Amino acid sequence: MDYKATLNLPKTDFPMKANLAQAEPRMLAWWDEIGIYKRLREAAADRPLWILHDGPPYANGNIHMGHVLNKVMKDLVVKSRGMLGFNAVYVPGWDCHGLPIEHQVDKELGLDTASVDVRRAMDPLEKIGKCRAYAAKYVQIQREEFKRLGVFGDWDNPYITMAPGYQAVIAREFGRFVGKGLVYKGLKPVHWCMHDKTALAQAEVEYEEQRTQSVYVKFPLVALLPDAPNAPKPSLVIWTTTPWTLPANLAIAVHPEEEYVALEVGSETLVVAAKLAEAFMGVARLSGARRVATFPGLRLEGLEYRHAWIDRTGKVASARFVAMDTGTGLVHIAPGHGEEDYELGRALGLKIYNPVDDDGRFVAEVEHFAGLTVWEANPKIIAHLRQVGALVAEQSLTHTYPHCWRCKNPTLFRATEQWFIALDKDGLRERALRAIRNDVRWIPAWGEERIFNMVAHRPDWTISRQRVWGVPIVAFYCERCDTVLLEERIVEHVARIFREGGGADEWYARAARDLLPAGTRCAKCGDTEFRKETDILDVWFDSGCSHAAVLETRPELRWPAELYLEGSDQHRGWFHSSLLEAMGTRNAPPYQAVLTCGFVVDGEGRKMSKSVGNVVAPADLLPKYGAEVLRLWVAAEDYTEDIRLSNEIMDRLADAYRRMRNTFRFLLGNLGDFDPARDRQAYAQLDEVDRWILDRLARLVDRVRRAYEEYQFHIVFHSVHNFCAVDLSALYLDVVKDRLYTSAPDDPRRRAAQTACYDIFQALARLMAPILTFTAEEAWRYAPGPRSESVHLERFPEVPLEWLDDTLKAEWDRLLEVRREVAKALETARAQKLIGSGLEARVRVESAPEDVPGLLGAKRALLPTLFIVSRVDLEGGGGERVRYESQDIPGLVIGVDRAPGEKCERCWTRSEEVGRDPAHPTLCARCVRVVTRAR
């Protein structure tokens, strides 16, 4: 007789091999066919609303691994919130305006040269049309790439910042700031990109290391030093890392309370801070310098000095920002080239002087260096200082310097006329800081301090850009007297034109009079002719308005959002601009919580860079790993730090994926003949090991639900993976195989094991659905019994209270400690060639510590099954060929010998009953009963 045919071997059509690269697109097509996102919204319509507001990616180029991390994390949040019982709406968006797209169009049109003013080089509407087409192209490309990752959302109705309705909201929000008196135009130093010829916000500046020449320069005093009247030729020595700013010097700052020293060097005297004198003398190699006087900085205040080579004088001023860590303790002040310089210059009534034009070149009035870029002029200025005898020393220095986020070139800090939002008027900054502390949860917690400091110490918000592709600053100028016309009612009027017409295109398509309300006159001179502002709004203002343009306008959403989620750079970007925009217009933050993730780096922790050659594109990984393993990578890593990516990491995760997939397959294979309505066993009818695994499952469900609630996706992954690998594969499933395979099909004990397997599968498929979006859906189709059409329409499992059994847990914790020691004893017997399989063994517990004998005695019947041996004895004996003394459980001694009897052909256990039934001489008594009944 073919006894193998009488076994209940696993049967399922759920494939062992995933073939993700081929299977996932088929699943995506099916989701499209059933309208999965719409179905989710219908299923959740009566649940509490929960909103993750999408930070819009830039519509420029194909997605990279940073996008994968970002979008999959958001998908994990949204899907898990839906399965936790919320109506988790997700509206994706795109940021479409700004420099990268406009620059790309300029390159295609040949306009990216220094001599071209891009705002006047061609018809603005024609250029805007080309920018819009470019952005639309990549919105479509990225949309398909995001969908390929299994990300659910309202992809047919995203928000797009270049849509007329959105542009109208941007203009209206600008008007609200105008109405509160927070918008002003002024001449202030800002970060300026001479290559892109535009101002930059702090969020558009990246700091990179560069090596430059720093210089120590002497500025001779006009009169003698008051505290050293006999000191010859006194000069003040300043130190700077930007020699190109020296032509704009108008003052020198000292700290009023720090000590300064006059050093006599030959026939001249040099003044520096006392704390820095030794270091200065070392750099300048002034071995013979003699201290002739010491005095507080306040004594220098008001002294007049001559510029190092230009025919003008300046004065010394006190300033507490003067630091004593490097340099000389005397700071060269150029009000047109520094934030602190500007503030001090204004306090002193100095001119905000900037002799550098938009192209980064010195203007004609700068003798010797006119027409040179500041970088060309730097070495020439140093040479000129040396020539005129003003250079005391120079030193090569590596330091961080601001660079343009788009073109990666160094920026200039130069005074230009720009539009600003005042942060210290109307208490905007203080209100924002209070909201950061009191009204928002920051995840991880260090994000609070990071954004707090950024808001606390930032300058006023530079909101103007000298470009075309964006939303215009709705301001007008009187043609007769040049007075600025800036009123909220007029901005609102223009915003209405944008909303009802073609958006910001209307600004360029209409004359000023056709944009203004009828009868508009200049408040100063009464004239009716106006011209339009040519600057556009900062792109961060655009995206910072998304809470108003999306959350407040779409009926399925509401304000504020529960969560914003982006990379840690957005503390100075979107989180920052959204907070200031909402606090300025609504006096409340637009989000209740902010979650921050790190950046993608390579396996060695290095930033991904084309120059290093370590960039990995999603398109390179999808054919090998599918989207599922990429999703597992996002979930498995601790996102609060930078996330490493390498082939080794991906291969390890692919192995983990296969382990979990095989767990699904084993469970489904053993449920092939299980009908929950017919075969399910009551909890009280389950074997003890079944109740133990349900206790473990209950605790897993609780841990995973809490991890999802706290956005701790790596805990979800590691908990479920550990459950599959340890609790199931290495223990429970190994133990119950015998019952599942060899019992009669309808044996209540087999049905009990199937009941546990069914509950485990149902729980695992739902718990992992947010992460293993494709695989959980695929496996769900093969599950027995009634179920939703999609696993994503399900909720996370709720645990019956009876599953949690603390007494059972405590007993089994101890029992499994003993099992581990038995396994070591069996391994010793195997090494000595006494046994092969564990079923060839008889185990005898010769002695045990006081709590163990009673426990083992109570569980005597299940011990052979638990230890996966043919026989376990607790009394008598001795003389076993292997004797193992436990090191981990003192007093536990285990004997191992070959089990008596013969091996059953059907179940492989050894039994002295094998051969007693003449009809089935190779079977044990248990298998004889099963086979006889089956016939």
Coordinates of N, CA, C and O in Angstrom, one line a residue, residues 680-740:
R680 N -13.8 24.6 12.2 CA -13.2 25.4 13.3 C -13.5 24.7 14.6 O -14.6 24.4 14.9
Q681 N -12.5 24.7 15.5 CA -12.6 24.1 16.8 C -12.7 25.3 17.8 O -12.0 26.3 17.7
A682 N -13.5 25.0 18.9 CA -13.5 26.0 19.9 C -12.2 26.1 20.7 O -11.4 25.1 20.7
Y683 N -11.9 27.2 21.3 CA -10.6 27.4 21.9 C -10.4 26.4 23.0 O -9.3 25.8 23.1
A684 N -11.4 26.0 23.7 CA -11.3 25.0 24.8 C -10.9 23.6 24.2 O -10.3 22.8 25.0
Q685 N -11.1 23.4 23.0 CA -10.8 22.1 22.4 C -9.4 22.0 21.8 O -9.0 20.9 21.3
L686 N -8.7 23.1 21.8 CA -7.4 23.1 21.2 C -6.4 22.4 22.1 O -6.5 22.4 23.3
D687 N -5.3 21.9 21.4 CA -4.2 21.3 22.2 C -3.5 22.4 22.9 O -3.6 23.6 22.5
E688 N -2.7 22.1 23.9 CA -2.0 23.1 24.7 C -1.0 23.9 23.8 O -0.9 25.1 23.9
V689 N -0.4 23.2 22.9 CA 0.6 23.9 22.0 C -0.1 24.9 21.1 O 0.4 25.9 20.8
D690 N -1.4 24.5 20.7 CA -2.1 25.4 19.9 C -2.5 26.7 20.7 O -2.4 27.8 20.2
R691 N -2.9 26.5 21.9 CA -3.2 27.6 22.8 C -2.0 28.5 23.1 O -2.1 29.7 23.2
W692 N -0.8 27.8 23.2 CA 0.4 28.5 23.4 C 0.7 29.4 22.2 O 1.1 30.6 22.4
I693 N 0.6 28.9 21.0 CA 0.9 29.7 19.8 C -0.1 30.9 19.7 O 0.3 32.0 19.2
L694 N -1.3 30.7 20.1 CA -2.3 31.8 20.0 C -2.0 32.8 21.0 O -2.2 34.0 20.8
D695 N -1.5 32.4 22.2 CA -1.0 33.4 23.2 C 0.2 34.2 22.6 O 0.2 35.4 22.7
R696 N 1.1 33.5 21.9 CA 2.2 34.2 21.3 C 1.7 35.2 20.2 O 2.2 36.3 20.0
L697 N 0.7 34.7 19.4 CA 0.1 35.5 18.4 C -0.6 36.7 18.9 O -0.4 37.8 18.4
A698 N -1.3 36.5 20.0 CA -2.0 37.7 20.6 C -1.0 38.8 21.1 O -1.3 39.9 20.8
R699 N 0.1 38.3 21.6 CA 1.1 39.3 22.1 C 1.8 40.0 20.9 O 2.1 41.2 20.9
L700 N 2.0 39.2 19.8 CA 2.5 39.8 18.6 C 1.6 40.8 18.0 O 2.0 41.9 17.6
V701 N 0.3 40.5 17.9 CA -0.7 41.4 17.4 C -0.7 42.7 18.2 O -0.7 43.8 17.6
D702 N -0.7 42.6 19.5 CA -0.6 43.8 20.3 C 0.6 44.6 20.1 O 0.6 45.9 19.9
R703 N 1.8 44.0 20.0 CA 3.1 44.7 19.8 C 3.1 45.3 18.4 O 3.5 46.5 18.3
V704 N 2.6 44.6 17.4 CA 2.6 45.2 16.0 C 1.6 46.4 15.9 O 2.0 47.4 15.3
R705 N 0.5 46.2 16.5 CA -0.5 47.4 16.4 C 0.1 48.6 17.1 O 0.0 49.7 16.5
R706 N 0.7 48.4 18.2 CA 1.3 49.6 18.9 C 2.5 50.1 18.1 O 2.7 51.4 18.0
A707 N 3.2 49.3 17.4 CA 4.3 49.7 16.6 C 3.8 50.5 15.4 O 4.4 51.6 15.1
Y708 N 2.7 50.1 14.8 CA 2.1 50.9 13.7 C 1.6 52.2 14.2 O 1.8 53.2 13.6
E709 N 1.0 52.2 15.4 CA 0.5 53.4 16.0 C 1.6 54.5 16.2 O 1.4 55.7 16.1
E710 N 2.8 54.0 16.6 CA 3.9 54.8 16.9 C 4.9 55.0 15.7 O 6.0 55.5 15.9
Y711 N 4.5 54.5 14.5 CA 5.3 54.6 13.3 C 6.6 53.9 13.4 O 7.6 54.3 12.7
Q712 N 6.6 52.8 14.2 CA 7.9 52.1 14.4 C 7.8 50.8 13.5 O 7.7 49.7 13.9
F713 N 8.0 51.1 12.2 CA 7.8 50.0 11.2 C 8.9 48.9 11.3 O 8.7 47.8 11.0
H714 N 10.1 49.3 11.7 CA 11.1 48.3 11.9 C 10.8 47.3 13.0 O 11.2 46.1 12.9
I715 N 10.0 47.8 14.0 CA 9.6 46.8 15.0 C 8.5 45.9 14.5 O 8.5 44.7 14.8
V716 N 7.7 46.4 13.6 CA 6.7 45.5 12.9 C 7.5 44.4 12.2 O 7.2 43.2 12.3
F717 N 8.4 44.8 11.3 CA 9.1 43.8 10.5 C 9.8 42.8 11.4 O 9.7 41.6 11.2
H718 N 10.7 43.3 12.3 CA 11.5 42.4 13.1 C 10.6 41.5 14.0 O 11.0 40.3 14.2
S719 N 9.5 42.0 14.5 CA 8.6 41.2 15.3 C 8.0 40.1 14.5 O 7.9 38.9 14.9
V720 N 7.4 40.4 13.4 CA 6.8 39.4 12.5 C 7.8 38.4 12.0 O 7.5 37.2 12.0
H721 N 8.9 38.9 11.5 CA 9.9 38.0 11.0 C 10.4 37.1 12.1 O 10.6 35.9 11.8
N722 N 10.6 37.5 13.2 CA 11.0 36.7 14.3 C 10.0 35.7 14.7 O 10.3 34.5 14.9
F723 N 8.7 36.1 14.7 CA 7.6 35.2 14.9 C 7.6 34.0 13.9 O 7.4 32.9 14.2
C724 N 7.8 34.4 12.6 CA 7.8 33.4 11.5 C 8.9 32.5 11.7 O 8.8 31.2 11.5
A725 N 10.1 33.0 11.9 CA 11.3 32.2 11.9 C 11.5 31.4 13.2 O 11.9 30.2 13.1
V726 N 11.1 31.9 14.3 CA 11.3 31.2 15.6 C 10.1 30.5 16.1 O 10.0 29.3 16.3
D727 N 9.0 31.3 16.4 CA 7.8 30.7 17.0 C 7.1 29.7 16.1 O 6.6 28.7 16.5
L728 N 7.1 30.1 14.8 CA 6.4 29.2 13.9 C 7.4 28.1 13.3 O 7.3 27.0 13.6
S729 N 8.3 28.6 12.4 CA 9.1 27.6 11.7 C 9.9 26.7 12.6 O 10.0 25.5 12.4
A730 N 10.6 27.3 13.5 CA 11.5 26.5 14.4 C 10.8 25.8 15.5 O 11.4 24.9 16.2
L731 N 9.5 26.1 15.7 CA 8.9 25.5 16.9 C 7.4 25.0 16.5 O 7.3 23.8 16.3
Y732 N 6.5 25.8 16.5 CA 5.1 25.4 16.4 C 4.8 24.5 15.2 O 4.3 23.4 15.3
L733 N 5.2 25.1 14.0 CA 4.9 24.3 12.8 C 5.7 23.0 12.7 O 5.2 22.0 12.2
D734 N 6.9 23.0 13.3 CA 7.7 21.8 13.4 C 7.0 20.8 14.3 O 7.0 19.6 14.0
V735 N 6.4 21.2 15.4 CA 5.8 20.4 16.3 C 4.5 19.8 15.8 O 4.2 18.6 16.0
V736 N 3.7 20.6 15.1 CA 2.4 20.1 14.7 C 2.4 19.5 13.3 O 1.3 19.0 12.9
K737 N 3.5 19.4 12.6 CA 3.5 18.7 11.4 C 3.0 17.3 11.5 O 2.2 16.8 10.7
D738 N 3.4 16.6 12.5 CA 3.0 15.2 12.7 C 1.5 15.1 12.8 O 0.9 14.3 12.2
R739 N 0.9 16.0 13.6 CA -0.6 16.0 13.8 C -1.3 16.3 12.5 O -2.3 15.8 12.1
L740 N -0.7 17.3 11.8 CA -1.4 17.8 10.5 C -1.3 16.7 9.4 O -2.2 16.5 8.7

